[in-house]
PDB file of C-alpha atoms in Angstrom:
ATOM      1  CA  MET A   1       2.851  -1.870  38.248  1.00 43.00           C
ATOM      2  CA  LEU A   2       0.776  -1.616  35.596  1.00 43.00           C
ATOM      3  CA  HIS A   3       1.268  -4.016  32.370  1.00 51.00           C
ATOM      4  CA  SER A   4       3.275  -2.036  29.452  1.00 67.00           C
ATOM      5  CA  ARG A   5       0.541  -2.866  27.024  1.00 75.00           C
ATOM      6  CA  LYS A   6      -1.887  -1.260  29.186  1.00 77.00           C
ATOM      7  CA  LEU A   7      -0.331   2.431  30.049  1.00 81.00           C
ATOM      8  CA  TYR A   8       0.644   3.034  26.373  1.00 81.00           C
ATOM      9  CA  TYR A   9      -3.422   2.361  25.804  1.00 83.00           C
ATOM     10  CA  ILE A  10      -4.593   4.634  28.293  1.00 84.00           C
ATOM     11  CA  ASP A  11      -1.858   7.174  27.330  1.00 85.00           C
ATOM     12  CA  GLU A  12      -2.745   7.395  23.915  1.00 86.00           C
ATOM     13  CA  ILE A  13      -6.356   7.269  24.084  1.00 87.00           C
ATOM     14  CA  ALA A  14      -6.238  10.256  26.835  1.00 87.00           C
ATOM     15  CA  ARG A  15      -4.189  11.935  23.902  1.00 86.00           C
ATOM     16  CA  CYS A  16      -6.724  11.499  21.262  1.00 86.00           C
ATOM     17  CA  GLY A  17      -9.830  11.674  23.244  1.00 86.00           C
ATOM     18  CA  SER A  18     -10.951   8.320  21.381  1.00 86.00           C
ATOM     19  CA  ILE A  19     -10.658   4.651  21.193  1.00 86.00           C
ATOM     20  CA  ARG A  20     -10.769   4.377  17.387  1.00 86.00           C
ATOM     21  CA  LYS A  21      -8.623   6.815  16.956  1.00 87.00           C
ATOM     22  CA  ALA A  22      -5.928   5.624  19.481  1.00 85.00           C
ATOM     23  CA  ALA A  23      -6.456   2.157  18.014  1.00 85.00           C
ATOM     24  CA  SER A  24      -5.291   3.364  14.906  1.00 85.00           C
ATOM     25  CA  ARG A  25      -2.090   5.040  15.786  1.00 85.00           C
ATOM     26  CA  LEU A  26      -1.563   1.811  17.680  1.00 82.00           C
ATOM     27  CA  ASN A  27      -1.874  -0.632  15.190  1.00 84.00           C
ATOM     28  CA  VAL A  28      -4.344  -2.447  17.289  1.00 85.00           C
ATOM     29  CA  ALA A  29      -7.929  -3.482  17.342  1.00 86.00           C
ATOM     30  CA  SER A  30     -10.192  -1.000  18.771  1.00 86.00           C
ATOM     31  CA  SER A  31     -12.137  -3.676  20.744  1.00 86.00           C
ATOM     32  CA  ALA A  32      -8.231  -4.707  22.394  1.00 82.00           C
ATOM     33  CA  VAL A  33      -8.276  -1.152  23.631  1.00 82.00           C
ATOM     34  CA  ASN A  34     -11.735  -1.085  25.028  1.00 85.00           C
ATOM     35  CA  ARG A  35     -10.835  -4.419  26.903  1.00 84.00           C
ATOM     36  CA  GLN A  36      -7.723  -3.047  28.621  1.00 81.00           C
ATOM     37  CA  ILE A  37     -10.072   0.173  29.723  1.00 83.00           C
ATOM     38  CA  LEU A  38     -12.627  -1.623  31.002  1.00 86.00           C
ATOM     39  CA  ALA A  39     -10.285  -4.294  32.844  1.00 83.00           C
ATOM     40  CA  LEU A  40      -8.305  -1.624  34.646  1.00 81.00           C
ATOM     41  CA  GLU A  41     -11.601   0.084  35.191  1.00 85.00           C
ATOM     42  CA  GLU A  42     -12.856  -2.729  37.181  1.00 85.00           C
ATOM     43  CA  GLU A  43      -9.532  -3.255  38.744  1.00 84.00           C
ATOM     44  CA  PHE A  44      -9.421   0.181  40.461  1.00 84.00           C
ATOM     45  CA  GLY A  45     -13.346   0.149  40.775  1.00 87.00           C
ATOM     46  CA  ALA A  46     -13.759   3.543  39.444  1.00 87.00           C
ATOM     47  CA  PRO A  47     -14.163   4.680  35.651  1.00 89.00           C
ATOM     48  CA  ILE A  48     -11.138   6.083  34.316  1.00 87.00           C
ATOM     49  CA  PHE A  49     -12.779   7.525  31.192  1.00 88.00           C
ATOM     50  CA  GLU A  50     -16.130   9.628  31.164  1.00 89.00           C
ATOM     51  CA  ARG A  51     -17.910   8.233  27.594  1.00 86.00           C
ATOM     52  CA  LEU A  52     -19.258  11.062  25.716  1.00 87.00           C
ATOM     53  CA  PRO A  53     -21.382  11.579  22.481  1.00 83.00           C
ATOM     54  CA  ARG A  54     -17.865  12.328  20.564  1.00 81.00           C
ATOM     55  CA  GLY A  55     -15.329  10.683  22.300  1.00 83.00           C
ATOM     56  CA  LEU A  56     -13.699  10.014  25.833  1.00 86.00           C
ATOM     57  CA  ARG A  57     -12.715  12.245  28.833  1.00 87.00           C
ATOM     58  CA  LEU A  58     -10.678  11.608  31.880  1.00 89.00           C
ATOM     59  CA  THR A  59     -12.220  11.440  34.729  1.00 90.00           C
ATOM     60  CA  ALA A  60     -10.588  12.861  38.482  1.00 89.00           C
ATOM     61  CA  ALA A  61      -9.107   9.199  38.683  1.00 88.00           C
ATOM     62  CA  GLY A  62      -8.365   9.091  35.115  1.00 86.00           C
ATOM     63  CA  GLU A  63      -5.996  12.189  35.346  1.00 87.00           C
ATOM     64  CA  LEU A  64      -4.379  10.794  38.384  1.00 87.00           C
ATOM     65  CA  CYS A  65      -3.771   7.357  36.338  1.00 86.00           C
ATOM     66  CA  VAL A  66      -2.243   9.321  33.140  1.00 85.00           C
ATOM     67  CA  GLU A  67      -0.183  11.067  35.424  1.00 85.00           C
ATOM     68  CA  HIS A  68       1.269   7.715  37.090  1.00 83.00           C
ATOM     69  CA  ILE A  69       1.403   6.137  33.485  1.00 84.00           C
ATOM     70  CA  ARG A  70       3.284   9.190  31.685  1.00 83.00           C
ATOM     71  CA  GLU A  71       6.202   9.091  35.037  1.00 80.00           C
ATOM     72  CA  VAL A  72       6.216   5.249  34.593  1.00 81.00           C
ATOM     73  CA  LEU A  73       6.973   5.544  30.762  1.00 80.00           C
ATOM     74  CA  LYS A  74       9.176   8.555  31.277  1.00 77.00           C
ATOM     75  CA  GLY A  75      11.257   6.680  33.727  1.00 76.00           C
ATOM     76  CA  TYR A  76      11.410   3.364  31.086  1.00 77.00           C
ATOM     77  CA  GLU A  77      12.528   5.886  28.209  1.00 75.00           C
ATOM     78  CA  ARG A  78      15.287   7.155  30.777  1.00 71.00           C
ATOM     79  CA  LEU A  79      16.321   3.461  31.714  1.00 73.00           C
ATOM     80  CA  GLU A  80      16.249   2.537  27.946  1.00 72.00           C
ATOM     81  CA  ALA A  81      18.555   5.490  27.229  1.00 67.00           C
ATOM     82  CA  ARG A  82      21.053   5.095  29.981  1.00 65.00           C
ATOM     83  CA  ILE A  83      21.247   1.372  28.604  1.00 68.00           C
ATOM     84  CA  ARG A  84      21.549   2.553  25.258  1.00 64.00           C
ATOM     85  CA  SER A  85      24.091   4.930  26.376  1.00 61.00           C
ATOM     86  CA  LEU A  86      26.375   1.888  27.185  1.00 56.00           C
ATOM     87  CA  LYS A  87      26.827   0.572  23.963  1.00 58.00           C
ATOM     88  CA  THR A  88      26.653   4.099  22.303  1.00 57.00           C
ATOM     89  CA  PRO A  89      27.713   7.280  24.027  1.00 54.00           C
ATOM     90  CA  GLN A  90      25.656  10.258  23.897  1.00 64.00           C
ATOM     91  CA  ALA A  91      22.690   8.466  22.770  1.00 74.00           C
ATOM     92  CA  GLY A  92      19.252   9.699  23.530  1.00 85.00           C
ATOM     93  CA  LYS A  93      16.203  11.725  22.554  1.00 89.00           C
ATOM     94  CA  VAL A  94      15.686  15.274  23.877  1.00 94.00           C
ATOM     95  CA  SER A  95      11.952  16.648  23.877  1.00 94.00           C
ATOM     96  CA  LEU A  96      11.208  20.503  24.222  1.00 94.00           C
ATOM     97  CA  VAL A  97       8.386  22.845  23.854  1.00 94.00           C
ATOM     98  CA  THR A  98       8.631  26.476  23.313  1.00 92.00           C
ATOM     99  CA  THR A  99       7.001  29.595  22.176  1.00 87.00           C
ATOM    100  CA  VAL A 100       6.292  29.813  17.994  1.00 83.00           C
ATOM    101  CA  GLY A 101       8.482  33.202  18.300  1.00 82.00           C
ATOM    102  CA  LEU A 102      11.915  31.297  19.781  1.00 87.00           C
ATOM    103  CA  ALA A 103      11.116  28.400  17.423  1.00 87.00           C
ATOM    104  CA  SER A 104      11.224  30.678  14.313  1.00 82.00           C
ATOM    105  CA  GLY A 105      13.784  32.494  15.718  1.00 84.00           C
ATOM    106  CA  PRO A 106      17.015  31.583  17.279  1.00 88.00           C
ATOM    107  CA  LEU A 107      16.156  28.016  17.685  1.00 92.00           C
ATOM    108  CA  PRO A 108      16.660  26.336  14.300  1.00 92.00           C
ATOM    109  CA  GLU A 109      20.463  27.406  13.817  1.00 92.00           C
ATOM    110  CA  ILE A 110      21.193  26.352  17.870  1.00 94.00           C
ATOM    111  CA  ILE A 111      19.529  23.091  17.280  1.00 95.00           C
ATOM    112  CA  ALA A 112      21.016  22.464  14.214  1.00 95.00           C
ATOM    113  CA  ARG A 113      24.479  22.781  15.722  1.00 95.00           C
ATOM    114  CA  PHE A 114      23.758  20.632  18.128  1.00 95.00           C
ATOM    115  CA  LEU A 115      22.257  17.710  15.860  1.00 95.00           C
ATOM    116  CA  ALA A 116      25.659  18.197  13.869  1.00 94.00           C
ATOM    117  CA  ALA A 117      27.627  17.917  17.232  1.00 92.00           C
ATOM    118  CA  HIS A 118      25.718  14.887  18.773  1.00 91.00           C
ATOM    119  CA  PRO A 119      24.260  12.774  15.839  1.00 90.00           C
ATOM    120  CA  ARG A 120      23.240  10.311  17.947  1.00 88.00           C
ATOM    121  CA  ILE A 121      20.441  12.323  19.924  1.00 92.00           C
ATOM    122  CA  LYS A 122      17.374  13.029  18.166  1.00 92.00           C
ATOM    123  CA  VAL A 123      15.602  16.324  19.464  1.00 94.00           C
ATOM    124  CA  HIS A 124      11.620  16.662  19.270  1.00 93.00           C
ATOM    125  CA  VAL A 125      10.252  20.050  19.192  1.00 93.00           C
ATOM    126  CA  ARG A 126       6.143  21.313  19.865  1.00 89.00           C
ATOM    127  CA  ASN A 127       4.761  24.860  19.790  1.00 83.00           C
ATOM    128  CA  ASP A 128       2.413  26.188  22.161  1.00 72.00           C
ATOM    129  CA  SER A 129       1.177  29.515  23.080  1.00 57.00           C
ATOM    130  CA  GLY A 130       2.457  31.227  26.146  1.00 52.00           C
ATOM    131  CA  THR A 131      -0.052  30.022  28.042  1.00 55.00           C
ATOM    132  CA  THR A 132       0.092  26.320  27.115  1.00 68.00           C
ATOM    133  CA  THR A 133       3.862  26.048  27.487  1.00 79.00           C
ATOM    134  CA  LEU A 134       3.460  24.501  31.039  1.00 84.00           C
ATOM    135  CA  ASN A 135       1.601  22.079  30.584  1.00 83.00           C
ATOM    136  CA  PRO A 136       3.301  19.618  28.705  1.00 87.00           C
ATOM    137  CA  VAL A 137       6.148  19.570  31.038  1.00 90.00           C
ATOM    138  CA  LEU A 138       4.389  19.611  34.252  1.00 85.00           C
ATOM    139  CA  THR A 139       2.160  16.320  32.611  1.00 83.00           C
ATOM    140  CA  GLY A 140       5.466  14.830  31.533  1.00 83.00           C
ATOM    141  CA  GLU A 141       5.001  15.075  28.008  1.00 85.00           C
ATOM    142  CA  VAL A 142       8.179  16.652  27.548  1.00 90.00           C
ATOM    143  CA  ASP A 143      11.358  17.172  29.243  1.00 91.00           C
ATOM    144  CA  ILE A 144      11.575  20.800  29.452  1.00 94.00           C
ATOM    145  CA  GLY A 145       9.758  23.938  28.314  1.00 93.00           C
ATOM    146  CA  LEU A 146      11.323  27.176  27.452  1.00 93.00           C
ATOM    147  CA  GLY A 147       9.225  30.605  27.108  1.00 88.00           C
ATOM    148  CA  PHE A 148       8.075  33.803  28.226  1.00 88.00           C
ATOM    149  CA  ASN A 149       6.340  35.084  31.367  1.00 85.00           C
ATOM    150  CA  ILE A 150       6.361  31.381  33.203  1.00 86.00           C
ATOM    151  CA  VAL A 151       5.258  32.137  36.655  1.00 84.00           C
ATOM    152  CA  ALA A 152       6.084  30.333  39.735  1.00 85.00           C
ATOM    153  CA  THR A 153       4.392  26.982  39.756  1.00 87.00           C
ATOM    154  CA  PRO A 154       4.445  24.050  41.723  1.00 89.00           C
ATOM    155  CA  GLY A 155       5.992  21.246  40.178  1.00 88.00           C
ATOM    156  CA  ILE A 156       7.856  23.012  37.800  1.00 90.00           C
ATOM    157  CA  ARG A 157      12.137  23.419  38.566  1.00 92.00           C
ATOM    158  CA  THR A 158      14.046  26.680  37.067  1.00 92.00           C
ATOM    159  CA  LEU A 159      17.016  25.909  35.128  1.00 92.00           C
ATOM    160  CA  ALA A 160      17.973  29.544  34.000  1.00 90.00           C
ATOM    161  CA  ASN A 161      16.000  32.643  34.134  1.00 88.00           C
ATOM    162  CA  PHE A 162      16.698  36.001  31.626  1.00 86.00           C
ATOM    163  CA  ASP A 163      14.956  39.316  31.201  1.00 84.00           C
ATOM    164  CA  ILE A 164      15.086  40.467  27.375  1.00 87.00           C
ATOM    165  CA  PRO A 165      13.766  43.898  26.350  1.00 88.00           C
ATOM    166  CA  VAL A 166      11.025  44.535  24.115  1.00 91.00           C
ATOM    167  CA  GLY A 167      12.259  47.118  20.918  1.00 92.00           C
ATOM    168  CA  ALA A 168      11.154  48.522  18.029  1.00 94.00           C
ATOM    169  CA  VAL A 169      11.338  46.241  14.856  1.00 95.00           C
ATOM    170  CA  LEU A 170      11.865  48.230  11.416  1.00 95.00           C
ATOM    171  CA  PRO A 171      12.574  47.714   7.768  1.00 95.00           C
ATOM    172  CA  PRO A 172      16.171  48.839   7.308  1.00 93.00           C
ATOM    173  CA  GLY A 173      14.779  51.932   5.142  1.00 89.00           C
ATOM    174  CA  HIS A 174      12.776  53.276   7.743  1.00 93.00           C
ATOM    175  CA  ARG A 175      13.666  56.586   9.305  1.00 91.00           C
ATOM    176  CA  LEU A 176      14.204  54.921  13.085  1.00 91.00           C
ATOM    177  CA  ALA A 177      16.216  52.676  11.804  1.00 89.00           C
ATOM    178  CA  HIS A 178      19.169  54.927  11.178  1.00 85.00           C
ATOM    179  CA  THR A 179      18.492  56.343  14.609  1.00 78.00           C
ATOM    180  CA  ASP A 180      22.084  55.872  17.264  1.00 76.00           C
ATOM    181  CA  GLY A 181      20.978  54.147  20.154  1.00 82.00           C
ATOM    182  CA  PRO A 182      17.244  54.082  21.468  1.00 89.00           C
ATOM    183  CA  VAL A 183      14.321  55.185  19.915  1.00 91.00           C
ATOM    184  CA  ASP A 184      11.314  56.927  21.956  1.00 91.00           C
ATOM    185  CA  LEU A 185       8.215  54.776  21.838  1.00 92.00           C
ATOM    186  CA  ALA A 186       6.233  57.862  21.284  1.00 91.00           C
ATOM    187  CA  ASP A 187       7.744  57.862  17.766  1.00 92.00           C
ATOM    188  CA  VAL A 188       7.210  54.683  17.128  1.00 93.00           C
ATOM    189  CA  VAL A 189       3.529  54.369  17.575  1.00 91.00           C
ATOM    190  CA  GLN A 190       3.301  57.137  15.327  1.00 91.00           C
ATOM    191  CA  GLU A 191       3.989  54.714  12.724  1.00 93.00           C
ATOM    192  CA  LYS A 192       1.588  52.060  11.026  1.00 94.00           C
ATOM    193  CA  LEU A 193       1.815  49.294  13.670  1.00 95.00           C
ATOM    194  CA  VAL A 194       1.117  45.587  13.721  1.00 96.00           C
ATOM    195  CA  LEU A 195       0.961  43.758  16.739  1.00 95.00           C
ATOM    196  CA  ALA A 196       0.699  40.750  18.801  1.00 91.00           C
ATOM    197  CA  GLU A 197      -2.761  39.853  19.594  1.00 91.00           C
ATOM    198  CA  PRO A 198      -4.263  40.940  22.878  1.00 90.00           C
ATOM    199  CA  GLY A 199      -3.910  37.698  25.537  1.00 85.00           C
ATOM    200  CA  THR A 200      -0.357  37.193  24.659  1.00 84.00           C
ATOM    201  CA  SER A 201       2.277  37.283  26.937  1.00 82.00           C
ATOM    202  CA  LEU A 202       4.265  39.570  24.436  1.00 87.00           C
ATOM    203  CA  ARG A 203       1.290  41.894  24.487  1.00 89.00           C
ATOM    204  CA  ASN A 204       0.526  42.141  27.773  1.00 88.00           C
ATOM    205  CA  VAL A 205       4.108  43.277  28.186  1.00 89.00           C
ATOM    206  CA  ILE A 206       3.919  45.898  24.959  1.00 91.00           C
ATOM    207  CA  ASN A 207       0.555  47.083  27.042  1.00 91.00           C
ATOM    208  CA  LEU A 208       2.366  47.735  29.700  1.00 89.00           C
ATOM    209  CA  ALA A 209       4.660  50.467  27.890  1.00 88.00           C
ATOM    210  CA  LEU A 210       1.939  51.926  25.623  1.00 89.00           C
ATOM    211  CA  ALA A 211      -0.253  52.969  29.072  1.00 88.00           C
ATOM    212  CA  GLN A 212       2.376  55.507  29.186  1.00 84.00           C
ATOM    213  CA  ILE A 213       1.954  57.064  26.056  1.00 85.00           C
ATOM    214  CA  PRO A 214      -1.225  59.388  25.538  1.00 81.00           C
ATOM    215  CA  LEU A 215      -1.982  58.511  22.064  1.00 80.00           C
ATOM    216  CA  PRO A 216      -4.674  56.127  20.795  1.00 83.00           C
ATOM    217  CA  ILE A 217      -2.953  52.873  19.388  1.00 87.00           C
ATOM    218  CA  GLU A 218      -4.868  51.179  16.562  1.00 89.00           C
ATOM    219  CA  PRO A 219      -2.762  48.624  15.108  1.00 93.00           C
ATOM    220  CA  LEU A 220      -3.273  47.576  11.477  1.00 94.00           C
ATOM    221  CA  LEU A 221      -2.976  43.938  12.271  1.00 95.00           C
ATOM    222  CA  GLU A 222      -2.911  41.873  15.995  1.00 94.00           C
ATOM    223  CA  THR A 223      -1.794  38.335  15.262  1.00 91.00           C
ATOM    224  CA  ASN A 224      -0.194  35.584  17.468  1.00 85.00           C
ATOM    225  CA  ALA A 225       1.953  34.588  14.738  1.00 86.00           C
ATOM    226  CA  SER A 226       5.595  36.486  15.036  1.00 87.00           C
ATOM    227  CA  GLU A 227       6.731  35.214  11.384  1.00 90.00           C
ATOM    228  CA  LEU A 228       3.450  37.027  10.212  1.00 93.00           C
ATOM    229  CA  LEU A 229       4.780  40.307  11.863  1.00 94.00           C
ATOM    230  CA  LYS A 230       8.044  39.764  10.912  1.00 94.00           C
ATOM    231  CA  GLN A 231       7.420  39.631   7.061  1.00 94.00           C
ATOM    232  CA  LEU A 232       4.924  42.628   7.006  1.00 95.00           C
ATOM    233  CA  VAL A 233       7.711  44.708   8.501  1.00 95.00           C
ATOM    234  CA  LYS A 234      10.137  43.126   5.669  1.00 94.00           C
ATOM    235  CA  CYS A 235       7.418  44.387   2.955  1.00 92.00           C
ATOM    236  CA  GLY A 236       7.532  47.818   4.438  1.00 92.00           C
ATOM    237  CA  THR A 237       3.774  47.470   5.575  1.00 92.00           C
ATOM    238  CA  ALA A 238       4.307  48.561   9.233  1.00 94.00           C
ATOM    239  CA  VAL A 239       6.969  48.130  11.939  1.00 96.00           C
ATOM    240  CA  THR A 240       6.090  46.189  15.379  1.00 96.00           C
ATOM    241  CA  LEU A 241       7.808  45.385  18.578  1.00 95.00           C
ATOM    242  CA  LEU A 242       9.182  42.396  19.425  1.00 93.00           C
ATOM    243  CA  ASN A 243      11.854  41.198  21.722  1.00 89.00           C
ATOM    244  CA  PRO A 244      15.831  41.063  19.909  1.00 90.00           C
ATOM    245  CA  LEU A 245      15.761  37.135  20.203  1.00 89.00           C
ATOM    246  CA  ASP A 246      12.807  36.825  17.779  1.00 87.00           C
ATOM    247  CA  VAL A 247      14.686  38.882  14.904  1.00 89.00           C
ATOM    248  CA  VAL A 248      18.105  37.860  15.836  1.00 86.00           C
ATOM    249  CA  ALA A 249      18.605  35.815  12.535  1.00 86.00           C
ATOM    250  CA  GLU A 250      16.808  38.524  10.518  1.00 90.00           C
ATOM    251  CA  CYS A 251      18.891  41.169  11.959  1.00 89.00           C
ATOM    252  CA  ARG A 252      22.218  39.249  10.820  1.00 87.00           C
ATOM    253  CA  ARG A 253      21.235  39.201   7.494  1.00 91.00           C
ATOM    254  CA  GLY A 254      20.452  42.570   7.066  1.00 91.00           C
ATOM    255  CA  GLU A 255      16.371  41.860   6.614  1.00 94.00           C
ATOM    256  CA  LEU A 256      15.386  44.003   9.602  1.00 94.00           C
ATOM    257  CA  VAL A 257      16.604  46.393  12.342  1.00 93.00           C
ATOM    258  CA  PHE A 258      15.923  46.227  15.781  1.00 93.00           C
ATOM    259  CA  ARG A 259      16.131  49.679  18.207  1.00 92.00           C
ATOM    260  CA  PRO A 260      15.580  49.385  21.869  1.00 91.00           C
ATOM    261  CA  LEU A 261      13.175  51.527  23.478  1.00 90.00           C
ATOM    262  CA  SER A 262      14.243  54.416  25.446  1.00 87.00           C
ATOM    263  CA  GLU A 263      13.858  54.840  29.116  1.00 82.00           C
ATOM    264  CA  PRO A 264      11.194  55.363  30.913  1.00 84.00           C
ATOM    265  CA  HIS A 265       9.337  52.775  28.163  1.00 81.00           C
ATOM    266  CA  VAL A 266      11.765  49.738  28.324  1.00 83.00           C
ATOM    267  CA  ARG A 267       9.506  46.789  29.041  1.00 84.00           C
ATOM    268  CA  HIS A 268      10.875  43.032  29.351  1.00 85.00           C
ATOM    269  CA  GLN A 269      10.180  39.815  28.412  1.00 85.00           C
ATOM    270  CA  PRO A 270      11.065  37.169  31.513  1.00 87.00           C
ATOM    271  CA  MET A 271      12.398  33.909  29.606  1.00 89.00           C
ATOM    272  CA  LYS A 272      12.512  30.765  31.486  1.00 91.00           C
ATOM    273  CA  LEU A 273      14.235  27.519  30.852  1.00 93.00           C
ATOM    274  CA  PHE A 274      12.594  24.700  33.047  1.00 94.00           C
ATOM    275  CA  THR A 275      11.592  21.458  33.970  1.00 93.00           C
ATOM    276  CA  ARG A 276       9.430  19.255  35.908  1.00 90.00           C
ATOM    277  CA  ALA A 277      10.659  19.171  39.841  1.00 89.00           C
ATOM    278  CA  ARG A 278      11.857  16.088  41.283  1.00 81.00           C
ATOM    279  CA  ALA A 279      12.174  14.625  37.160  1.00 80.00           C
ATOM    280  CA  PRO A 280      16.166  13.832  37.023  1.00 83.00           C
ATOM    281  CA  LEU A 281      17.556  14.940  33.353  1.00 86.00           C
ATOM    282  CA  ASP A 282      18.670  11.865  31.541  1.00 85.00           C
ATOM    283  CA  ALA A 283      22.472  12.051  30.226  1.00 85.00           C
ATOM    284  CA  ALA A 284      20.901  13.509  26.754  1.00 88.00           C
ATOM    285  CA  THR A 285      18.845  16.159  28.101  1.00 91.00           C
ATOM    286  CA  SER A 286      21.113  17.072  30.403  1.00 90.00           C
ATOM    287  CA  LEU A 287      23.602  17.756  27.391  1.00 91.00           C
ATOM    288  CA  PHE A 288      21.393  19.828  25.359  1.00 94.00           C
ATOM    289  CA  VAL A 289      20.316  21.798  28.413  1.00 94.00           C
ATOM    290  CA  GLU A 290      24.184  23.114  29.181  1.00 92.00           C
ATOM    291  CA  TYR A 291      24.210  23.209  25.170  1.00 93.00           C
ATOM    292  CA  LEU A 292      21.775  25.801  25.015  1.00 94.00           C
ATOM    293  CA  MET A 293      22.418  27.744  27.901  1.00 91.00           C
ATOM    294  CA  GLN A 294      25.945  28.383  26.542  1.00 90.00           C
ATOM    295  CA  GLU A 295      24.084  29.272  23.417  1.00 92.00           C
ATOM    296  CA  ILE A 296      22.120  31.577  25.035  1.00 88.00           C
ATOM    297  CA  LEU A 297      24.908  33.195  26.832  1.00 86.00           C
ATOM    298  CA  ALA A 298      26.757  33.695  23.342  1.00 87.00           C
ATOM    299  CA  LEU A 299      23.625  35.451  22.193  1.00 86.00           C
ATOM    300  CA  VAL A 300      23.525  37.485  25.307  1.00 80.00           C
ATOM    301  CA  ALA A 301      27.305  38.853  24.279  1.00 81.00           C
ATOM    302  CA  GLU A 302      26.202  39.678  21.045  1.00 82.00           C
ATOM    303  CA  LEU A 303      23.076  41.674  21.719  1.00 80.00           C
ATOM    304  CA  GLN A 304      24.587  43.280  24.384  1.00 78.00           C
ATOM    305  CA  GLY A 305      27.540  44.343  21.873  1.00 78.00           C
ATOM    306  CA  LYS A 306      24.981  45.608  19.698  1.00 76.00           C
ATOM    307  CA  GLY A 307      23.573  47.653  22.706  1.00 74.00           C
ATOM    308  CA  PHE A 308      20.073  45.788  22.770  1.00 72.00           C
ATOM    309  CA  LEU A 309      20.506  44.129  25.798  1.00 68.00           C
ATOM    310  CA  PRO A 310      22.190  46.250  29.026  1.00 62.00           C
ATOM    311  CA  THR A 311      25.450  45.236  30.515  1.00 56.00           C
ATOM    312  CA  SER A 312      24.952  46.267  33.659  1.00 48.00           C
ATOM    313  CA  LYS A 313      23.735  43.223  35.171  1.00 45.00           C
ATOM    314  CA  VAL A 314      24.292  39.399  35.260  1.00 41.00           C
ATOM    315  CA  PRO A 315      21.608  38.277  32.570  1.00 45.00           C
ATOM    316  CA  LEU A 316      21.406  34.403  33.691  1.00 48.00           C
ATOM    317  CA  ASP A 317      20.260  32.981  36.796  1.00 47.00           C
ATOM    318  CA  ARG A 318      21.020  29.312  36.333  1.00 47.00           C
ATOM    319  CA  PHE A 319      20.145  26.205  38.212  1.00 43.00           C
ATOM    320  CA  GLN A 320      17.541  27.484  40.766  1.00 45.00           C
ATOM    321  CA  ASP A 321      16.007  25.093  42.929  1.00 40.00           C
ATOM    322  CA  GLY A 322      12.521  23.953  42.586  1.00 42.00           C
ATOM    323  CA  GLU A 323      10.220  26.626  43.146  1.00 44.00           C
TER     324      GLU A 323
END
C-alpha cells in the first residue's frame, strides 16, 4: 500500500491539475509534492502525469493509480467512521452528487430535516449537469448520486428508480392554471415559452413530446438553470415545462402551478438513486439513503394526491442488483 502522504498528494494534483495549486491546498511546499510524484513514478517505472505548459494531466497509468488511491482513501474514511461510531453513535459523513434542479427543488428541505434528526452526520452535496452526474460516483469522489436519465453503466449499482412525468409550470393567474386536470401540450406551446437548453436530459424528454406537435417551437429563452426558468414563470414572462419535483416547494407556497400534460403527450424523466458497485455503504450513508427514499415515497404520495403522478403503478423499485 502507498504511503498515506503520497495518496493525498497524487489525489489532490489530479483534482487541481497543478502541483502549485495542490501544494497550496495541502499547505506544503511544491518541491515536496514534486518529490513524491517523481519517487512514485520511479517506483512504477512509468509516468503518472503528463507535463503540459499549463499544468499536469493524468496518463493511462495515472488514471489507474488515482482510481486505486480513491478506493483506498474511501476505505480509510469508512474505517474512521466506523471507529468514531463506536464512541459517537450515528456519526459520519455523506457525499452526494445531484442535478441543479433537484438541489434547488425538494432536496434542501429533505436534507435540512435529516440534519436536524442526525446532527452528528455531515452532508456534502455537489451539483453536476446530467451528463456528468455518473462520473463522481464512478471515480469514488462521492458516495451516491441522484439524477435523471442515468443510463445503465458498468460499475454502478442502482438503489432506486422512479419515473417522473414532465408537465407545464404556470404562474398562478395564468388561464391554463385554472384548468382542472391535465392540459393539452398544443395549448401550452402557443404561450410564450422558456425551456431547458438543448442537450440537457430534461430538454431531450421535452423534445420527444414536442415532436408530436405540428407547430413551430421558438422559446424566448433556453438555459440549463432551472431556477432561472422558475423565476421567469413567477414574473409572468412565460411558461415552461419541468417535472413536479422541480417545483414542489413553490407549488406548496402558491408561487407556481404545475399541470400534468394530457395523453398522448406525457413523457417521463427516469430518476435514479445510485452508488458504485462493489463499494459498501457505511452506516451514515446507509442511514441517509434510507431516509432519502422514505422522503421520496412521501413526495410521491403527495404528488399522486394532487394528480401530478399516476397511481396505477408502483413508483419506486428499490435496491436493484448492480448493473
